[in-house]
Amino acid sequence: MTVIDRVDAAAASAPPDASLRPAAPLRLRFAGDRGDYWRLMIRGGALQAVTLGIYRFWLFTDMRRFLWASTEVEGETLEYTGTAVELLIGFLMAIGILVPVYALLFVASLEFGILSQLSGVVAVVVLAGFGQYAAYRARRYRLTRTVFRGLRFHQGGSPVRYAVRAMLWWIPIGVTLGLASPWATANLERYKMRNTFYGNLGGSFAGSGGRLFVRTVLIWLLVIGPLGAALVAAVSVIDWSAVMQALGRANVTNIVIALQGNDRVNLGLSLLVSGVTWSILAGSFLYPAYQAIVMRWWLGGLRLGGTAVASDLRMRRYYFAYLRYLLYVVLFTIAFFAVVGIVAGLGYASLGSSIDFGTSNPRDGFMAGPGMIIAATSGIVAYVIYILGVSTIYQVVVKMRLWQVDVESALISGIAALDHVQAGEATSSAVGEGLADALGAGGI
């Protein structure tokens, strides 16, 4: 063998240059401290109670800043630049938009012939459309307030077109009892991601509805299947002639009395109740599994230029979060009512004999005294404190934990594509965020 042959053989057997290999996927890191988040949420809950809920705009802002700043990508964190004043102004503007809408819907519900009969359906469609519109605008607001490496994300596209698209998908979803939902989700995610940008770098979504369907169809069969079978069985066994005769009675009481002795009607109702009960229990138990499946599928479909995301999310981590939440709520409930009982007992023992709780007589009826007013007010205050406590536990034990789980499961490849991005569009208003908040369609 010649010298040249030996050199060629050595070069062929040598490992490839490391600089030519594709970079290994980069795992995201969550750097937030749970104790700090507990303190943030407890303080925010207390201030919400004192300010009658107004402080929640500042609390949402603090929550986002904490979660964004706790998310590390290659040693660099995200930054949330939104302000509480923006959220408050957006909410007030949204109320100004929705009040006339609600007024028109109320007028339409009055006696105006067929219009009043259809007013309920019109109200559902209009408000649902506003909800989808608001959700898209809210996403645009949050993206434009998200900064990474000094550059903003932003979102184009038409919120009206997105709302129409989302509502049209409800038709096949309803007809198929939810079986079409995976394709609807994939279609809407593709629309959102192809209108999502980091600077001048455009996004896309690679997840398919068919793949999500395969992963979730078993859950659908376990939740919806028994309900559908119970419905079919109930329809087949119910004595419909007896039902039609009973519906001709003068009032509801007579209708119930007429149907009580009919064995076939009772059997049909029992089947329906059994199917609904099973679906509720199975749905509650399988909801964390469904969430985990959809989140892993969604993360695996995200693309931003040449950057791709994968996920190795484990379902059990979602279940651990919800089980921990249930345990904390049980412990909090026991401690809360123990404290309430002790305080109420001490208060009654020291002041009960000197406070008038009211009188009752046949002529004047019941007259509430100062003691009854104090008791009612204390009950309302205790209820608010309890609800805020349960909400605080949920935000820390479930919301923050699932955010951490999702972040730590994400693997990013091709991150070098983000190195040469140029600045994109300016920020957008918070009206969409306010609409989503007012309609209950908002989120972190």
Short mmCIF file of C-alpha atoms in Angstrom, two decimals:
data_model
loop_
_atom_site.label_atom_id
_atom_site.label_comp_id
_atom_site.label_asym_id
_atom_site.label_seq_id
_atom_site.Cartn_x
_atom_site.Cartn_y
_atom_site.Cartn_z
CA MET A 1 0.00 0.00 0.00
CA THR A 2 1.40 3.41 -0.96
CA VAL A 3 1.66 6.36 1.36
CA ILE A 4 -1.25 8.05 -0.43
CA ASP A 5 -3.40 4.93 0.02
CA ARG A 6 -2.61 4.83 3.73
CA VAL A 7 -3.52 8.51 4.13
CA ASP A 8 -6.81 7.97 2.29
CA ALA A 9 -7.65 4.94 4.46
CA ALA A 10 -6.87 6.83 7.66
CA ALA A 11 -9.07 9.73 6.54
CA ALA A 12 -11.94 7.36 5.75
CA SER A 13 -11.75 5.68 9.14
CA ALA A 14 -11.39 8.93 11.11
CA PRO A 15 -14.50 10.37 12.86
CA PRO A 16 -16.21 13.17 10.95
CA ASP A 17 -15.42 16.76 11.81
CA ALA A 18 -17.55 17.83 14.76
CA SER A 19 -18.21 21.17 13.10
CA LEU A 20 -19.96 19.36 10.24
CA ARG A 21 -22.32 17.36 12.44
CA PRO A 22 -25.83 18.67 13.07
CA ALA A 23 -26.10 20.23 16.51
CA ALA A 24 -27.74 18.08 19.16
CA PRO A 25 -31.26 19.16 20.17
CA LEU A 26 -31.26 21.74 22.95
CA ARG A 27 -33.49 21.14 25.96
CA LEU A 28 -35.31 24.12 27.43
CA ARG A 29 -34.90 24.86 31.13
CA PHE A 30 -37.30 26.21 33.75
CA ALA A 31 -35.43 28.32 36.31
CA GLY A 32 -38.30 29.65 38.44
CA ASP A 33 -38.49 29.14 42.19
CA ARG A 34 -41.80 27.73 43.41
CA GLY A 35 -41.53 29.55 46.74
CA ASP A 36 -41.31 32.90 44.95
CA TYR A 37 -44.39 32.02 42.90
CA TRP A 38 -46.30 30.99 46.03
CA ARG A 39 -45.53 34.36 47.62
CA LEU A 40 -46.52 36.20 44.45
CA MET A 41 -49.85 34.38 44.23
CA ILE A 42 -50.71 34.67 47.93
CA ARG A 43 -50.01 38.39 47.91
CA GLY A 44 -51.98 38.78 44.68
CA GLY A 45 -54.94 36.85 46.07
CA ALA A 46 -55.03 39.03 49.18
CA LEU A 47 -54.85 42.24 47.13
CA GLN A 48 -57.61 40.97 44.83
CA ALA A 49 -59.86 40.52 47.86
CA VAL A 50 -59.04 44.01 49.17
CA THR A 51 -59.51 45.70 45.76
CA LEU A 52 -62.61 43.67 44.82
CA GLY A 53 -60.80 41.99 41.95
CA ILE A 54 -59.23 45.05 40.31
CA TYR A 55 -55.71 43.95 41.25
CA ARG A 56 -56.00 40.90 38.99
CA PHE A 57 -54.61 42.90 36.04
CA TRP A 58 -51.43 43.51 38.01
CA LEU A 59 -51.40 39.89 39.20
CA PHE A 60 -51.70 38.53 35.63
CA THR A 61 -48.84 40.79 34.58
CA ASP A 62 -46.64 39.58 37.46
CA MET A 63 -47.50 35.95 36.67
CA ARG A 64 -46.52 36.33 33.03
CA ARG A 65 -43.30 38.12 33.88
CA PHE A 66 -42.36 35.35 36.29
CA LEU A 67 -43.16 32.49 33.90
CA TRP A 68 -41.57 34.16 30.88
CA ALA A 69 -38.40 35.05 32.84
CA SER A 70 -38.21 31.48 34.20
CA THR A 71 -38.11 29.97 30.70
CA GLU A 72 -34.53 29.61 29.51
CA VAL A 73 -33.44 28.88 25.93
CA GLU A 74 -29.70 28.27 25.63
CA GLY A 75 -29.05 30.29 28.79
CA GLU A 76 -31.23 33.23 27.70
CA THR A 77 -34.71 33.90 29.09
CA LEU A 78 -37.88 35.23 27.58
CA GLU A 79 -39.11 38.66 28.62
CA TYR A 80 -42.70 39.85 29.04
CA THR A 81 -43.07 43.60 28.45
CA GLY A 82 -46.82 44.04 28.88
CA THR A 83 -48.20 46.23 31.66
CA ALA A 84 -51.16 46.01 34.00
CA VAL A 85 -52.45 49.39 32.84
CA GLU A 86 -52.66 48.05 29.28
CA LEU A 87 -54.75 45.11 30.49
CA LEU A 88 -57.03 47.37 32.53
CA ILE A 89 -57.60 49.81 29.65
CA GLY A 90 -58.15 46.91 27.24
CA PHE A 91 -60.74 45.41 29.60
CA LEU A 92 -62.60 48.73 29.97
CA MET A 93 -62.64 49.20 26.18
CA ALA A 94 -63.92 45.64 25.78
CA ILE A 95 -66.74 46.35 28.23
CA GLY A 96 -67.62 49.42 26.17
CA ILE A 97 -67.87 47.18 23.09
CA LEU A 98 -69.81 44.37 24.75
CA VAL A 99 -72.43 46.46 26.59
CA PRO A 100 -74.17 47.59 23.35
CA VAL A 101 -73.95 44.02 22.04
CA TYR A 102 -75.64 42.65 25.15
CA ALA A 103 -78.25 45.42 24.94
CA LEU A 104 -79.09 44.51 21.34
CA LEU A 105 -79.35 40.83 22.26
CA PHE A 106 -81.68 41.71 25.13
CA VAL A 107 -83.91 43.80 22.84
CA ALA A 108 -83.96 40.96 20.32
CA SER A 109 -85.20 38.58 23.04
CA LEU A 110 -88.36 40.65 23.51
CA GLU A 111 -91.60 39.80 21.75
CA PHE A 112 -90.77 40.52 18.12
CA GLY A 113 -92.13 37.39 16.50
CA ILE A 114 -89.67 34.93 15.01
CA LEU A 115 -86.72 37.20 15.88
CA SER A 116 -87.34 36.74 19.61
CA GLN A 117 -87.62 32.97 19.15
CA LEU A 118 -84.22 32.85 17.47
CA SER A 119 -82.60 35.33 19.85
CA GLY A 120 -81.09 32.59 22.03
CA VAL A 121 -79.35 30.94 19.08
CA VAL A 122 -78.23 34.32 17.73
CA ALA A 123 -76.81 35.25 21.15
CA VAL A 124 -74.80 32.03 21.37
CA VAL A 125 -73.40 32.44 17.85
CA VAL A 126 -72.54 36.13 18.31
CA LEU A 127 -70.87 35.69 21.69
CA ALA A 128 -69.04 32.58 20.51
CA GLY A 129 -67.78 34.50 17.50
CA PHE A 130 -66.62 37.34 19.75
CA GLY A 131 -64.86 34.77 21.93
CA GLN A 132 -62.89 33.31 19.02
CA TYR A 133 -62.09 36.78 17.71
CA ALA A 134 -60.93 37.85 21.17
CA ALA A 135 -58.79 34.74 21.67
CA TYR A 136 -56.91 35.45 18.43
CA ARG A 137 -56.41 39.12 19.29
CA ALA A 138 -55.29 38.19 22.82
CA ARG A 139 -52.69 35.82 21.39
CA ARG A 140 -51.44 38.65 19.18
CA TYR A 141 -51.12 40.91 22.22
CA ARG A 142 -49.17 38.34 24.26
CA LEU A 143 -46.82 37.58 21.36
CA THR A 144 -46.02 41.25 20.75
CA ARG A 145 -45.19 41.58 24.46
CA THR A 146 -42.84 38.59 24.34
CA VAL A 147 -39.19 39.43 23.72
CA PHE A 148 -36.27 37.05 23.14
CA ARG A 149 -32.73 38.24 22.46
CA GLY A 150 -34.06 41.78 22.18
CA LEU A 151 -36.54 40.93 19.38
CA ARG A 152 -40.31 40.65 19.59
CA PHE A 153 -42.66 37.96 18.41
CA HIS A 154 -45.73 39.14 16.53
CA GLN A 155 -48.78 37.79 14.76
CA GLY A 156 -50.48 38.72 11.51
CA GLY A 157 -53.60 37.26 9.98
CA SER A 158 -57.24 38.28 10.37
CA PRO A 159 -59.01 37.63 13.68
CA VAL A 160 -62.35 37.77 11.84
CA ARG A 161 -61.23 35.08 9.39
CA TYR A 162 -59.93 32.98 12.27
CA ALA A 163 -63.24 33.33 14.18
CA VAL A 164 -65.28 32.30 11.12
CA ARG A 165 -62.96 29.36 10.48
CA ALA A 166 -63.22 28.20 14.11
CA MET A 167 -67.01 28.46 14.15
CA LEU A 168 -67.42 26.60 10.87
CA TRP A 169 -65.44 23.73 12.36
CA TRP A 170 -68.11 23.39 15.06
CA ILE A 171 -70.48 21.89 12.48
CA PRO A 172 -68.44 18.72 11.77
CA ILE A 173 -67.40 18.56 15.43
CA GLY A 174 -71.05 18.56 16.52
CA VAL A 175 -72.18 16.11 13.84
CA THR A 176 -69.40 13.64 14.73
CA LEU A 177 -69.75 14.16 18.52
CA GLY A 178 -66.21 15.46 18.71
CA LEU A 179 -64.46 13.01 16.38
CA ALA A 180 -63.56 15.83 13.97
CA SER A 181 -61.94 17.87 16.74
CA PRO A 182 -58.33 16.75 15.98
CA TRP A 183 -58.57 18.01 12.39
CA ALA A 184 -60.16 21.25 13.56
CA THR A 185 -57.38 21.79 16.10
CA ALA A 186 -54.67 21.09 13.53
CA ASN A 187 -56.26 23.42 10.98
CA LEU A 188 -56.55 26.30 13.46
CA GLU A 189 -53.00 25.78 14.73
CA ARG A 190 -51.69 25.91 11.17
CA TYR A 191 -53.48 29.21 10.61
CA LYS A 192 -52.07 30.67 13.82
CA MET A 193 -48.51 29.49 13.26
CA ARG A 194 -48.21 30.57 9.63
CA ASN A 195 -49.16 34.04 10.84
CA THR A 196 -46.69 33.92 13.74
CA PHE A 197 -43.31 35.61 13.40
CA TYR A 198 -40.17 36.09 15.45
CA GLY A 199 -38.78 39.28 14.01
CA ASN A 200 -38.86 38.60 10.27
CA LEU A 201 -38.75 34.80 10.69
CA GLY A 202 -42.05 33.09 9.92
CA GLY A 203 -43.52 30.10 11.67
CA SER A 204 -45.43 27.00 10.61
CA PHE A 205 -47.13 24.00 12.15
CA ALA A 206 -46.28 20.42 11.18
CA GLY A 207 -48.76 18.54 13.35
CA SER A 208 -51.50 16.58 11.57
CA GLY A 209 -55.08 15.99 12.61
CA GLY A 210 -54.81 12.31 11.72
CA ARG A 211 -51.91 11.78 14.10
CA LEU A 212 -53.77 13.51 16.93
CA PHE A 213 -56.87 11.47 16.16
CA VAL A 214 -54.95 8.20 16.49
CA ARG A 215 -53.58 9.30 19.86
CA THR A 216 -56.92 10.46 21.30
CA VAL A 217 -59.53 8.16 19.74
CA LEU A 218 -59.34 5.70 22.65
CA ILE A 219 -60.18 8.49 25.08
CA TRP A 220 -63.12 9.48 22.87
CA LEU A 221 -64.38 5.89 22.84
CA LEU A 222 -64.14 5.63 26.63
CA VAL A 223 -65.89 8.96 27.27
CA ILE A 224 -68.36 9.46 24.42
CA GLY A 225 -68.90 5.83 23.36
CA PRO A 226 -70.90 4.73 26.45
CA LEU A 227 -72.91 7.95 26.35
CA GLY A 228 -73.85 7.37 22.72
CA ALA A 229 -74.74 3.74 23.42
CA ALA A 230 -76.89 4.78 26.40
CA LEU A 231 -78.65 7.40 24.27
CA VAL A 232 -79.44 4.89 21.51
CA ALA A 233 -80.66 2.32 24.04
CA ALA A 234 -82.82 4.90 25.83
CA VAL A 235 -84.43 6.06 22.58
CA SER A 236 -85.23 2.46 21.67
CA VAL A 237 -86.84 1.47 25.00
CA ILE A 238 -88.78 4.63 25.95
CA ASP A 239 -92.53 4.52 25.39
CA TRP A 240 -92.78 7.61 23.20
CA SER A 241 -96.55 7.48 22.92
CA ALA A 242 -96.80 7.78 26.71
CA VAL A 243 -94.33 10.66 26.65
CA MET A 244 -96.36 12.54 24.02
CA GLN A 245 -99.55 12.04 26.01
CA ALA A 246 -97.88 13.27 29.19
CA LEU A 247 -96.53 16.37 27.45
CA GLY A 248 -100.13 17.40 26.78
CA ARG A 249 -100.72 17.88 30.52
CA ALA A 250 -101.25 21.32 31.98
CA ASN A 251 -98.02 21.67 33.98
CA VAL A 252 -94.70 20.03 34.77
CA THR A 253 -95.97 18.41 37.95
CA ASN A 254 -98.72 16.56 36.08
CA ILE A 255 -96.24 15.50 33.39
CA VAL A 256 -93.93 13.98 36.00
CA ILE A 257 -96.81 12.21 37.73
CA ALA A 258 -98.00 10.76 34.42
CA LEU A 259 -94.58 9.36 33.59
CA GLN A 260 -93.63 8.02 37.03
CA GLY A 261 -95.44 4.73 36.67
CA ASN A 262 -94.19 3.93 33.16
CA ASP A 263 -91.46 1.28 33.43
CA ARG A 264 -90.14 1.86 29.93
CA VAL A 265 -89.72 5.59 30.51
CA ASN A 266 -88.00 4.93 33.85
CA LEU A 267 -85.67 2.42 32.20
CA GLY A 268 -84.79 4.89 29.44
CA LEU A 269 -84.07 7.64 31.96
CA SER A 270 -81.93 5.26 34.02
CA LEU A 271 -79.89 4.42 30.92
CA LEU A 272 -79.41 8.10 30.13
CA VAL A 273 -78.35 8.92 33.70
CA SER A 274 -75.94 6.00 33.72
CA GLY A 275 -74.39 7.10 30.41
CA VAL A 276 -74.01 10.72 31.53
CA THR A 277 -72.54 9.66 34.89
CA TRP A 278 -70.01 7.39 33.22
CA SER A 279 -68.99 10.11 30.75
CA ILE A 280 -68.49 12.67 33.52
CA LEU A 281 -66.40 10.29 35.64
CA ALA A 282 -64.37 8.96 32.71
CA GLY A 283 -63.87 12.45 31.30
CA SER A 284 -62.65 13.77 34.66
CA PHE A 285 -60.21 10.88 35.07
CA LEU A 286 -58.88 11.02 31.49
CA TYR A 287 -58.70 14.80 31.16
CA PRO A 288 -55.02 15.04 32.29
CA ALA A 289 -54.14 12.29 29.81
CA TYR A 290 -55.89 14.17 27.01
CA GLN A 291 -54.13 17.40 27.98
CA ALA A 292 -50.72 15.71 27.96
CA ILE A 293 -51.33 14.04 24.58
CA VAL A 294 -52.46 17.28 22.94
CA MET A 295 -49.60 19.28 24.46
CA ARG A 296 -46.94 16.81 23.29
CA TRP A 297 -48.51 16.77 19.82
CA TRP A 298 -48.68 20.57 19.72
CA LEU A 299 -45.09 21.08 20.87
CA GLY A 300 -43.88 18.54 18.31
CA GLY A 301 -45.54 20.49 15.50
CA LEU A 302 -44.02 23.92 16.20
CA ARG A 303 -41.66 25.30 13.56
CA LEU A 304 -39.99 28.71 13.31
CA GLY A 305 -37.93 29.03 10.16
CA GLY A 306 -35.36 26.22 10.37
CA THR A 307 -35.98 25.74 14.09
CA ALA A 308 -38.08 22.73 15.09
CA VAL A 309 -39.47 21.62 18.47
CA ALA A 310 -39.89 18.08 19.76
CA SER A 311 -41.21 16.88 23.10
CA ASP A 312 -40.76 13.86 25.36
CA LEU A 313 -43.56 14.87 27.71
CA ARG A 314 -44.69 12.13 30.08
CA MET A 315 -48.38 11.78 30.90
CA ARG A 316 -47.73 10.84 34.51
CA ARG A 317 -46.34 14.30 35.25
CA TYR A 318 -49.75 15.81 34.44
CA TYR A 319 -51.46 13.31 36.72
CA PHE A 320 -49.01 14.07 39.53
CA ALA A 321 -49.83 17.78 39.25
CA TYR A 322 -53.59 17.22 39.49
CA LEU A 323 -53.31 14.66 42.30
CA ARG A 324 -51.11 17.06 44.26
CA TYR A 325 -53.71 19.78 43.70
CA LEU A 326 -56.51 17.59 45.06
CA LEU A 327 -54.41 16.74 48.12
CA TYR A 328 -53.60 20.40 48.79
CA VAL A 329 -57.26 21.42 48.37
CA VAL A 330 -58.39 18.75 50.86
CA LEU A 331 -55.78 19.87 53.40
CA PHE A 332 -56.61 23.55 52.82
CA THR A 333 -60.35 22.86 53.19
CA ILE A 334 -59.87 21.03 56.49
CA ALA A 335 -57.62 23.76 57.88
CA PHE A 336 -59.89 26.57 56.59
CA PHE A 337 -63.10 25.24 58.10
CA ALA A 338 -61.31 24.41 61.33
CA VAL A 339 -60.17 28.03 61.62
CA VAL A 340 -63.61 29.35 60.60
CA GLY A 341 -65.25 27.12 63.21
CA ILE A 342 -62.89 28.28 65.95
CA VAL A 343 -63.32 31.95 65.06
CA ALA A 344 -67.11 31.64 64.81
CA GLY A 345 -67.26 29.77 68.11
CA LEU A 346 -65.14 32.33 69.94
CA GLY A 347 -67.09 35.19 68.41
CA TYR A 348 -70.45 33.72 69.39
CA ALA A 349 -69.24 32.85 72.87
CA SER A 350 -68.03 36.39 73.52
CA LEU A 351 -70.68 38.41 71.65
CA GLY A 352 -73.57 36.06 70.95
CA SER A 353 -75.62 36.99 74.01
CA SER A 354 -75.29 40.72 73.37
CA ILE A 355 -76.09 40.81 69.64
CA ASP A 356 -79.62 40.77 68.24
CA PHE A 357 -79.92 38.15 65.48
CA GLY A 358 -83.47 39.17 64.56
CA THR A 359 -87.06 38.28 65.37
CA SER A 360 -89.82 36.36 63.67
CA ASN A 361 -93.56 36.85 64.18
CA PRO A 362 -96.65 36.01 62.09
CA ARG A 363 -97.53 39.66 61.37
CA ASP A 364 -94.18 41.20 60.44
CA GLY A 365 -92.35 38.12 59.23
CA PHE A 366 -88.63 37.72 59.84
CA MET A 367 -86.68 40.85 60.77
CA ALA A 368 -82.91 40.49 60.48
CA GLY A 369 -80.97 41.99 63.32
CA PRO A 370 -77.35 43.23 63.43
CA GLY A 371 -76.14 39.77 64.41
CA MET A 372 -77.67 38.19 61.30
CA ILE A 373 -76.15 40.88 59.10
CA ILE A 374 -72.73 40.30 60.67
CA ALA A 375 -73.09 36.54 60.21
CA ALA A 376 -74.11 36.91 56.54
CA THR A 377 -71.26 39.33 55.84
CA SER A 378 -68.78 37.03 57.56
CA GLY A 379 -70.06 34.12 55.49
CA ILE A 380 -69.54 36.06 52.25
CA VAL A 381 -66.03 37.09 53.31
CA ALA A 382 -65.17 33.50 54.25
CA TYR A 383 -66.49 32.25 50.91
CA VAL A 384 -64.36 34.77 48.97
CA ILE A 385 -61.27 33.85 50.98
CA TYR A 386 -61.86 30.15 50.37
CA ILE A 387 -62.34 30.59 46.60
CA LEU A 388 -59.22 32.75 46.35
CA GLY A 389 -57.30 30.17 48.35
CA VAL A 390 -58.36 27.31 46.08
CA SER A 391 -57.57 29.44 43.01
CA THR A 392 -54.12 30.28 44.38
CA ILE A 393 -53.37 26.61 44.96
CA TYR A 394 -54.48 25.79 41.42
CA GLN A 395 -52.30 28.49 39.87
CA VAL A 396 -49.19 27.26 41.68
CA VAL A 397 -49.70 23.49 41.88
CA VAL A 398 -51.29 22.97 38.45
CA LYS A 399 -50.71 25.97 36.16
CA MET A 400 -47.12 26.70 37.11
CA ARG A 401 -46.26 23.00 37.39
CA LEU A 402 -47.66 22.19 33.94
CA TRP A 403 -45.82 25.18 32.47
CA GLN A 404 -42.60 23.80 33.99
CA VAL A 405 -43.35 20.28 32.74
CA ASP A 406 -44.05 21.53 29.21
CA VAL A 407 -40.93 23.70 29.10
CA GLU A 408 -38.62 20.97 30.41
CA SER A 409 -40.00 18.44 27.92
CA ALA A 410 -39.25 20.64 24.89
CA LEU A 411 -36.22 19.92 22.69
CA ILE A 412 -35.21 22.51 20.08
CA SER A 413 -33.15 21.67 17.02
CA GLY A 414 -31.77 24.10 14.46
CA ILE A 415 -31.69 27.00 16.92
CA ALA A 416 -28.90 28.59 14.84
CA ALA A 417 -31.69 29.78 12.52
CA LEU A 418 -32.54 32.40 15.16
CA ASP A 419 -29.09 33.97 15.10
CA HIS A 420 -29.63 36.28 12.11
CA VAL A 421 -33.22 37.40 12.64
CA GLN A 422 -34.12 41.04 12.02
CA ALA A 423 -36.72 43.12 13.85
CA GLY A 424 -40.34 42.74 12.78
CA GLU A 425 -43.59 44.61 13.36
CA ALA A 426 -44.61 46.90 16.23
CA THR A 427 -46.83 46.00 19.17
CA SER A 428 -50.64 45.74 19.14
CA SER A 429 -53.32 46.97 21.54
CA ALA A 430 -54.72 45.08 24.51
CA VAL A 431 -58.37 45.31 23.42
CA GLY A 432 -58.37 41.68 22.29
CA GLU A 433 -56.96 40.65 25.64
CA GLY A 434 -59.71 42.64 27.35
CA LEU A 435 -62.41 41.04 25.20
CA ALA A 436 -61.06 37.58 25.98
CA ASP A 437 -61.02 38.44 29.68
CA ALA A 438 -64.57 39.81 29.63
CA LEU A 439 -65.86 36.75 27.75
CA GLY A 440 -63.98 34.22 29.88
CA ALA A 441 -61.75 33.20 26.96
CA GLY A 442 -58.48 34.53 28.34
CA GLY A 443 -55.46 32.75 29.70
CA ILE A 444 -51.94 33.24 30.96
#
